[in-house]
XYZ file of C-alpha atoms in Angstrom:
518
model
C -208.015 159.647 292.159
C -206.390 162.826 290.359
C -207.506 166.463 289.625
C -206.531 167.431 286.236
C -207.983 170.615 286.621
C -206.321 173.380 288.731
C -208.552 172.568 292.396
C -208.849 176.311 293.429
C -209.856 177.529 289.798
C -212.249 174.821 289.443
C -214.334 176.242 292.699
C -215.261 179.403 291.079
C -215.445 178.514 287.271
C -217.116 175.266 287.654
C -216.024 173.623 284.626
C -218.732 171.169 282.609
C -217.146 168.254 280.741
C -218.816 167.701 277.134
C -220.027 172.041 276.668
C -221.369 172.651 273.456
C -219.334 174.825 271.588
C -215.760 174.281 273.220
C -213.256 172.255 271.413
C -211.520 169.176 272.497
C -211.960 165.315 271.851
C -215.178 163.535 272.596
C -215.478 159.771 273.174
C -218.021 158.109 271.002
C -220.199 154.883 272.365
C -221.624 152.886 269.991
C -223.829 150.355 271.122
C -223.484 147.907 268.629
C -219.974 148.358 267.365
C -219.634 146.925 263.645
C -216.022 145.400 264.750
C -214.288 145.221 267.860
C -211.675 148.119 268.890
C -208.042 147.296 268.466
C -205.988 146.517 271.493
C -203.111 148.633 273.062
C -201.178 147.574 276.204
C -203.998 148.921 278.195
C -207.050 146.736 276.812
C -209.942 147.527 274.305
C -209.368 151.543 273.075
C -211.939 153.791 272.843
C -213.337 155.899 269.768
C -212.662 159.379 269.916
C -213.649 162.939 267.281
C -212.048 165.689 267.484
C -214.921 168.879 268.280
C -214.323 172.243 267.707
C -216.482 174.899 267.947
C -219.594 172.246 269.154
C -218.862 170.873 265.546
C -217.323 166.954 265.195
C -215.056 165.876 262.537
C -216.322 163.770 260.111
C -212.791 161.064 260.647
C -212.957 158.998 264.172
C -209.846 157.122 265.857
C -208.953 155.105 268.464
C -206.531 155.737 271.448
C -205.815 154.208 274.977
C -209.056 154.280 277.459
C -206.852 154.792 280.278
C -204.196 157.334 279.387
C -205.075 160.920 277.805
C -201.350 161.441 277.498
C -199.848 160.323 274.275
C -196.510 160.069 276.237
C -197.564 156.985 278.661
C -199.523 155.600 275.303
C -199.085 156.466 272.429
C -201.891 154.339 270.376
C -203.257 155.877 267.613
C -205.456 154.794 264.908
C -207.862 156.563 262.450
C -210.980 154.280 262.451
C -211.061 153.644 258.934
C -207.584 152.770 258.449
C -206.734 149.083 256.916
C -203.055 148.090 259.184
C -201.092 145.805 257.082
C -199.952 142.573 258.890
C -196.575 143.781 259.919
C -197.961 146.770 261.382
C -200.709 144.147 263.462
C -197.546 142.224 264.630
C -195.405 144.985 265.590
C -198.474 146.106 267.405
C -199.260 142.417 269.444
C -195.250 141.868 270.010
C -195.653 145.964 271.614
C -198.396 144.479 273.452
C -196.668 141.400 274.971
C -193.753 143.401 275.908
C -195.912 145.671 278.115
C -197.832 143.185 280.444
C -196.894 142.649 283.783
C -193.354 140.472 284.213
C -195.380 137.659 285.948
C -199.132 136.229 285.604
C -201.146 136.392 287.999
C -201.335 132.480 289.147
C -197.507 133.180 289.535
C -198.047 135.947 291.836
C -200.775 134.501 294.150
C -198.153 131.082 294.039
C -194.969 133.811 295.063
C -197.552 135.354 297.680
C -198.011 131.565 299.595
C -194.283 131.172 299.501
C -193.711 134.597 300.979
C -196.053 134.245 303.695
C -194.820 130.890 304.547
C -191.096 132.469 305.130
C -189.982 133.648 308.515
C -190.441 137.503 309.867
C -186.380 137.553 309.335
C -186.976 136.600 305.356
C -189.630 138.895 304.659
C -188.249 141.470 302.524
C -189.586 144.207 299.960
C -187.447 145.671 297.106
C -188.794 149.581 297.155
C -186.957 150.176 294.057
C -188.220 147.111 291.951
C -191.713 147.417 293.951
C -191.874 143.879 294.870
C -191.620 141.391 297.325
C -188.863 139.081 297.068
C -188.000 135.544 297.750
C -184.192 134.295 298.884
C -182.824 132.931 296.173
C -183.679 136.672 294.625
C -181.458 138.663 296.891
C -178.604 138.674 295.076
C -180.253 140.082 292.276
C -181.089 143.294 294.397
C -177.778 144.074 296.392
C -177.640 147.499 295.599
C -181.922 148.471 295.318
C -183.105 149.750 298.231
C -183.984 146.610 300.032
C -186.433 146.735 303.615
C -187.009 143.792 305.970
C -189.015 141.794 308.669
C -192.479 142.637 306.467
C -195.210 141.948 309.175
C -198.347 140.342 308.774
C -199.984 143.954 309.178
C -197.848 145.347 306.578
C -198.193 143.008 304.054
C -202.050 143.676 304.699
C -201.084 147.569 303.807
C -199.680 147.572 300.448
C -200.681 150.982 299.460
C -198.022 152.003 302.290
C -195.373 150.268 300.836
C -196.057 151.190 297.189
C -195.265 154.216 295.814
C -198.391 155.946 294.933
C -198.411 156.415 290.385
C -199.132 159.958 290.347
C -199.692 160.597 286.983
C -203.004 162.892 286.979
C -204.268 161.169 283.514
C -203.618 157.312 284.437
C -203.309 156.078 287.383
C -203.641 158.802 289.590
C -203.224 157.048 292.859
C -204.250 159.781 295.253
C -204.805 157.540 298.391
C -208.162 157.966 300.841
C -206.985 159.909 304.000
C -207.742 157.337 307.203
C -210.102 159.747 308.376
C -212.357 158.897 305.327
C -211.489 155.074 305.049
C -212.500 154.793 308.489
C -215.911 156.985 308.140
C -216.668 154.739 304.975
C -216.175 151.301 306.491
C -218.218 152.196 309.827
C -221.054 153.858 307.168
C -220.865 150.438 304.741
C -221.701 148.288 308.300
C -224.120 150.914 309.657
C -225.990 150.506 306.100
C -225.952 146.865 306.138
C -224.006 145.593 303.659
C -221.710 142.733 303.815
C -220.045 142.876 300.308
C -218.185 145.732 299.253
C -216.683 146.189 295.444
C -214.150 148.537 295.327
C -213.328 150.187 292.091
C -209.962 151.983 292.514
C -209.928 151.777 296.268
C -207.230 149.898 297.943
C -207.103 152.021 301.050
C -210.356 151.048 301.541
C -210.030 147.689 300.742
C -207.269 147.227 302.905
C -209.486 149.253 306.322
C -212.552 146.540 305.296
C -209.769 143.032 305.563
C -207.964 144.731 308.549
C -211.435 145.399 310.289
C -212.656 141.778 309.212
C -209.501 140.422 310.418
C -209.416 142.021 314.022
C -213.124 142.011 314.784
C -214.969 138.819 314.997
C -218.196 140.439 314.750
C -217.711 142.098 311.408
C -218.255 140.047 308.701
C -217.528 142.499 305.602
C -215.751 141.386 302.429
C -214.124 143.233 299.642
C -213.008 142.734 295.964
C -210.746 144.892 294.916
C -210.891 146.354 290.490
C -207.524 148.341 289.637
C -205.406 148.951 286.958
C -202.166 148.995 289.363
C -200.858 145.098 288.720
C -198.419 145.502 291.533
C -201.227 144.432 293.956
C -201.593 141.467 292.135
C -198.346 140.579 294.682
C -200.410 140.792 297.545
C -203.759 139.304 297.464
C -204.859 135.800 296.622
C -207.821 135.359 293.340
C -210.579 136.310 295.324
C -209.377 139.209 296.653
C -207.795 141.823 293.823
C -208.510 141.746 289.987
C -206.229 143.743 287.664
C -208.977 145.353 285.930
C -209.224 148.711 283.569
C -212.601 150.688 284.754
C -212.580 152.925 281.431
C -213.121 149.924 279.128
C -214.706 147.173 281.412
C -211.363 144.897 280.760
C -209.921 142.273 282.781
C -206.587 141.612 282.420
C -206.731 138.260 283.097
C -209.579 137.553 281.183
C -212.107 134.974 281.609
C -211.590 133.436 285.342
C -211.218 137.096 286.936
C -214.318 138.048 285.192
C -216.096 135.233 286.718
C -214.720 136.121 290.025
C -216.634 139.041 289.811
C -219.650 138.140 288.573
C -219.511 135.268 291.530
C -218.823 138.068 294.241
C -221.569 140.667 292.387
C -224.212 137.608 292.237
C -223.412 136.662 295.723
C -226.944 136.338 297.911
C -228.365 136.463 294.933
C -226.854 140.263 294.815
C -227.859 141.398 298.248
C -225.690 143.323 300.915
C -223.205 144.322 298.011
C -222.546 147.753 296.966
C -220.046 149.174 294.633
C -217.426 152.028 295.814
C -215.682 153.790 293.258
C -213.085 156.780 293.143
C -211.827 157.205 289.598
C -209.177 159.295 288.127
C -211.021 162.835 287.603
C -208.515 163.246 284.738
C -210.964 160.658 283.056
C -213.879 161.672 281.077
C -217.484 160.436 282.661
C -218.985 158.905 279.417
C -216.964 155.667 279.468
C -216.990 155.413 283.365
C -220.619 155.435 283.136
C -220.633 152.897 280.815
C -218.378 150.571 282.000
C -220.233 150.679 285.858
C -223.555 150.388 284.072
C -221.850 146.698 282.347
C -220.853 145.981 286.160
C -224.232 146.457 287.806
C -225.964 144.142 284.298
C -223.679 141.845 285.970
C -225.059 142.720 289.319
C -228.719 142.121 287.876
C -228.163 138.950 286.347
C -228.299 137.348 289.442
C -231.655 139.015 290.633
C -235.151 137.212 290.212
C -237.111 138.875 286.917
C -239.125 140.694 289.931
C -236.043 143.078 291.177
C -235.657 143.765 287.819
C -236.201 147.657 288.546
C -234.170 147.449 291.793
C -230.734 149.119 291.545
C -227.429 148.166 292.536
C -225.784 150.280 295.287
C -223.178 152.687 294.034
C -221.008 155.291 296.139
C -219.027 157.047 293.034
C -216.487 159.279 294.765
C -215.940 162.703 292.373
C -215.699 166.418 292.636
C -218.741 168.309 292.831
C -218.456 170.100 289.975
C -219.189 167.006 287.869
C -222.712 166.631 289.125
C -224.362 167.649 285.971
C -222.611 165.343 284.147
C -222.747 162.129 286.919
C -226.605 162.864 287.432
C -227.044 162.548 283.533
C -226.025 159.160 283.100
C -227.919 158.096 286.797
C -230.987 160.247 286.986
C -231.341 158.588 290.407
C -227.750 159.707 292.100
C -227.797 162.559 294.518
C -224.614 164.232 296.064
C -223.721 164.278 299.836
C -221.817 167.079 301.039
C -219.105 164.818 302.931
C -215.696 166.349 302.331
C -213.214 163.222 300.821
C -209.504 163.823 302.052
C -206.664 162.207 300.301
C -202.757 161.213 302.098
C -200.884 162.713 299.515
C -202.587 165.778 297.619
C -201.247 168.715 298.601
C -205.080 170.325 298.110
C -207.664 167.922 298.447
C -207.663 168.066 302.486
C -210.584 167.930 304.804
C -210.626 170.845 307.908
C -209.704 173.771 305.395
C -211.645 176.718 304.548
C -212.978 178.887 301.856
C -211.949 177.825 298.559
C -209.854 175.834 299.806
C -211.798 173.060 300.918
C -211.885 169.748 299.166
C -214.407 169.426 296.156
C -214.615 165.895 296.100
C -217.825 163.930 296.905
C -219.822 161.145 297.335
C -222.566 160.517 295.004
C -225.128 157.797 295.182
C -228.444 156.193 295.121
C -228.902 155.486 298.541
C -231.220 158.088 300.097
C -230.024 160.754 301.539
C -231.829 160.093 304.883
C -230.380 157.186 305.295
C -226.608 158.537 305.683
C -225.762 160.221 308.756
C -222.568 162.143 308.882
C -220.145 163.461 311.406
C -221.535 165.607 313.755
C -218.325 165.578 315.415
C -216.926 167.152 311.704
C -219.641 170.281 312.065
C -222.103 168.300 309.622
C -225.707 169.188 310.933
C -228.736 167.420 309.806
C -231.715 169.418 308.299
C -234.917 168.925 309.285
C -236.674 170.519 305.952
C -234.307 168.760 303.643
C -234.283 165.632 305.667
C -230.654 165.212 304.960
C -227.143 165.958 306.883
C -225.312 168.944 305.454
C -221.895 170.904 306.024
C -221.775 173.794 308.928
C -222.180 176.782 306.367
C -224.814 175.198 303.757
C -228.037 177.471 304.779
C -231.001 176.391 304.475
C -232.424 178.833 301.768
C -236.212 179.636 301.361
C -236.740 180.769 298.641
C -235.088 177.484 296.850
C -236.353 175.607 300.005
C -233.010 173.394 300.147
C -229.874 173.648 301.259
C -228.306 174.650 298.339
C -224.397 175.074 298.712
C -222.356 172.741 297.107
C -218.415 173.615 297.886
C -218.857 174.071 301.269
C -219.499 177.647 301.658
C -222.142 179.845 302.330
C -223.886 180.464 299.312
C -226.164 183.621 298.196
C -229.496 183.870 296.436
C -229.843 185.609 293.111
C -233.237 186.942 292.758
C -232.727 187.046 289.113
C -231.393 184.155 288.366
C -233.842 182.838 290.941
C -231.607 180.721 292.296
C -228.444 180.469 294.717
C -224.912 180.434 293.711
C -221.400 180.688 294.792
C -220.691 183.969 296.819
C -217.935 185.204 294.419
C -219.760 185.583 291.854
C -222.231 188.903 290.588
C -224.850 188.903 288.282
C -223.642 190.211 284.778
C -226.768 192.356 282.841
C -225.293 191.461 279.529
C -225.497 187.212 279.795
C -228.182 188.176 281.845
C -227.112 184.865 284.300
C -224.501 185.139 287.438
C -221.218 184.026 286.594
C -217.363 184.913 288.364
C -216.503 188.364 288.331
C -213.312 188.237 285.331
C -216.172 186.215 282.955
C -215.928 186.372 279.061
C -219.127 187.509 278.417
C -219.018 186.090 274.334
C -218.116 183.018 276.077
C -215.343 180.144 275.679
C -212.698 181.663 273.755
C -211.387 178.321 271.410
C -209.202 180.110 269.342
C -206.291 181.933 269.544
C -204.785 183.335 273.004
C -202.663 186.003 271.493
C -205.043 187.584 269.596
C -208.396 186.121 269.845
C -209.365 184.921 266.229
C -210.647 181.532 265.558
C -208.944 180.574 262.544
C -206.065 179.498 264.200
C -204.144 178.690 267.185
C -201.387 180.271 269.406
C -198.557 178.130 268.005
C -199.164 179.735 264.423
C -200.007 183.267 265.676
C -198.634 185.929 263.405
C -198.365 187.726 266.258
C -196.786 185.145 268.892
C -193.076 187.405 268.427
C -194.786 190.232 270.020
C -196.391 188.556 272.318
C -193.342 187.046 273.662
C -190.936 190.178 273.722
C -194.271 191.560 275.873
C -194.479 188.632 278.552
C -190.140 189.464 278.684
C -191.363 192.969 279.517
C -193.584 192.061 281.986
C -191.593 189.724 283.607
C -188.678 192.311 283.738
C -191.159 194.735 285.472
C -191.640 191.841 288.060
C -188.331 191.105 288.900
C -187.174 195.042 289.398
C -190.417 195.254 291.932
C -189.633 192.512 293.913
C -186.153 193.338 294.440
C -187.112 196.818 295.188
C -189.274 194.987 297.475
C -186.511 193.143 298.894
C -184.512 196.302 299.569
C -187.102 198.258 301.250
C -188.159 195.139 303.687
C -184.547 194.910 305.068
C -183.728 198.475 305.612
C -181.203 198.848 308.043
C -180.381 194.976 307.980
C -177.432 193.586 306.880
C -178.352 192.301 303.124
C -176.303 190.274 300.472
C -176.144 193.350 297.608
C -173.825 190.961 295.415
C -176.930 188.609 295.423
C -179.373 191.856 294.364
C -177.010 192.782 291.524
C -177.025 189.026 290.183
C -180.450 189.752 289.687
C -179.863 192.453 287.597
C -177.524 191.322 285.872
C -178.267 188.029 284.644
C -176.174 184.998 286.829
C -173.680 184.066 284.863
C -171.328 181.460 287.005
C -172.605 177.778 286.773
C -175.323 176.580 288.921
C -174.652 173.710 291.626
C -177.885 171.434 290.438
C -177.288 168.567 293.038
C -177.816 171.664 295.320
C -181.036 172.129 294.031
C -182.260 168.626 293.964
C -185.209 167.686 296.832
C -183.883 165.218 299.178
C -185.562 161.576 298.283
C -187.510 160.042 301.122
């Protein structure tokens, strides 16, 4: 998971992927593509346009499906353009050079060795991120080597990986154990016995832990991800290195038919599908790419069921709603708060703005899900549903209409409820947050406004500068004076004060600076 927005701006404004009129990069599905995409390291690419001002280019191109950032790929191709053949085998030799050091039959054969090897043997390279064998020791003297791996820990591997934080790619924001644990005992209170998860290895790990300690349960999981480092720790039928923004399987053929064997199961029943993807990632190709997985699902129905849908949990912020329910007319949103280890934001138990905005959406009915009462979730008997502590039941909408978590108010001229920051503005005539444009998305310049051209080319960006120096120089005279005024009559380092002023100009100790590395 990852928030490429900015979590506490996002509450109020309430961004909507794909607005007419902004400017950015759309993706563009075809449905019968005349030839297939070109590769990059990360699979099949997408097609892209550039939009600006609700307007597309007329000249498409491809880049990665998985990274936004042209710094972790930088594949680019106009859609059009004819590659010579030297260009096509720099391109595959790029390609080769960025798969995983080892296939995948050579991991799951590297995995039986390990676990064969005594507790004393067991040991884990954190700086190489793998698990090692004897005769490799000497190759990792000086790495920071740990030891006497248990049986539970190798059955943890999200604790012994470090998490990919990059908020574009893999954002591996890792379920809290408060959530893990409220999923799996929701997943066996529901029935199922088959769980897919997309980009949820915390999760998968709670469901073979559970299914490994309990007798009774008898809950399986697959894991999808793009993060081949697992491929270390889980045999075939466990883990498939898989892309969810293209549909691809890294290991072609015999992982895809792992899946389709696990989807088509029971002839399909007791599965469901669990899915938290990267909210850096746009929605179009996610929707199309778990609409392919649940045709895979249905293949293995009877022509009656043909109307019958596959389970889906898809774990996003709330703010995407819009956008999720327009691809599956049938989802609704629960207002269970997601938690994650290690984001500093996304944490269940605060309040206000800060709460967590992520979600669970799905096509289960809403009656059917009970949540923690325990938590302060409450169930309503008018909506037939369970709801957060401060979602109010309004009557005028006649639901419970909040969807952050907080108390929402009802706009009699908007005739509806929204957020209680914001105020109802008589010139767009619609509520929106207090500091609004009221012309709307601004997609030109910041400096001066027009839409001919962009900051970096502003005549005016010199002036603009020398003004943010001003500011800033304002700042920095008010906070000492700050400083000085808190601490009168204290002792207080003046030599540190007039640095300030001044300028430092004596060399800075950086190693001082540095974080300590855990």
């Amino acid at each position: 998971m990852a928030a490429p927005v900015d979590a506490q701006d996002s509450m109020d404004a309430e961004p909507v992927a794909g607005r007419l009129g902004g400017s950015g990069v759309k993706v563009v599905l075809l449905s019968d593509p005349a030839a297939p995409a070109p590769l990059c390291p990360h699979g099949p690419t997408l097609l892209f346009v550039k939009v600006n001002q609700g307007k597309e280019e007329t000249r498409k191109f491809y880049a990665c499906s998985a990274c936004r950032d042209r710094k972790d790929c930088n594949f680019f191709q106009w859609e059009d353009e004819k590659l010579s053949g030297a260009r096509l085998a720099a391109r595959e030799s790029h390609n080769q050079r960025c798969r995983p050091p080892l296939s995948r039959l050579q991991c799951v054969e590297r995995y039986l060795r390990f676990i064969q090897l005594p507790l004393t043997q067991r040991r884990f390279c954190h700086s190489c991120q793998q698990l090692l064998l004897p005769d490799e020791w000497g190759e990792h003297q000086e790495h920071h080597v740990v030891g006497d791996l248990s049986v539970t820990q190798l059955r943890r591997p999200s604790q012994l990986l470090y998490p990919l934080e990059n908020k574009k790619t893999n954002a591996q924001y890792l379920f809290a154990d408060r959530t893990c644990r409220f999923l799996v005992g929701l997943l066996s209170t529901l029935g199922f016995r088959r769980v897919l998860c997309v980009g949820t290895p915390r999760l998968h790990e709670l469901i073979r832990l559970t299914t490994s300690g309990d007798q009774k349960s008898n809950l399986k999981s697959l894991l999808l991800d793009i993060d081949f480092r697992y491929s270390q720790f889980y045999l075939e039928d466990s883990f498939c290195h898989y892309n969810m923004f293209n549909h691809h399987f890294f290991d072609g053929k015999p992982a895809l038919e792992v899946c389709r064997a696990f989807l088509q199961e029971d002839k399909g029943e007791g599965v469901i599908m669990v899915t938290d993807p990267p909210f850096g990632g746009l929605v179009e190709p996610l929707a199309v790419t778990f609409k392919k997985l649940i045709g895979m699902w249905k293949e293995g129905q009877g022509q009656g069921d043909s109307l019958q849908e596959m389970p889906i949990f898809w774990i996003f912020p709330y703010f995407f709603e819009a956008r999720i329910c327009q691809f599956f007319p049938s989802f609704c949103m629960l207002d269970y708060q997601v938690d994650y280890d290690n984001h500093a934001l996304y944490k269940h138990g605060k309040t206000g703005r800060k709460q967590s905005p992520v979600r669970i959406f799905t096509n289960i009915p809403p009656n059917k899900i009970t949540l923690p009462t325990e938590e302060g979730y409450r169930f309503c008997p008018l909506c037939q549903r369970y709801v957060s502590l401060e979602n109010q039941h309004c009557e005028h909408c006649n639901s419970c209409t909040s969807k952050d978590g907080r108390k929402w108010k009802h706009c009699f001229l908007c005739k509806k409820c929204v957020k209680p920051s914001w105020v109802h503005c008589r010139f767009c005539n619609h509520c929106a947050v207090s500091h609004h444009s009221c012309e709307g998305p601004n997609d030109g310049c910041f400096i001066c406004g027009e839409l001919d051209h962009k900051r970096s080319s502003c005549p005016n960006i010199g002036i603009s500068k020398k003004a943010s120096k001003a500011v800033k120089k304002q700042k920095q005279r008010k906070s000492i004076k700050m400083k000085m005024e808190t601490t009168k009559g204290q002792p207080m380092n003046y030599n540190l004060l007039q640095g300030k002023r001044r300028g430092r100009k004596e060399p800075i100790n950086i190693s001082a600076l540095k974080c300590p590395v855990t």
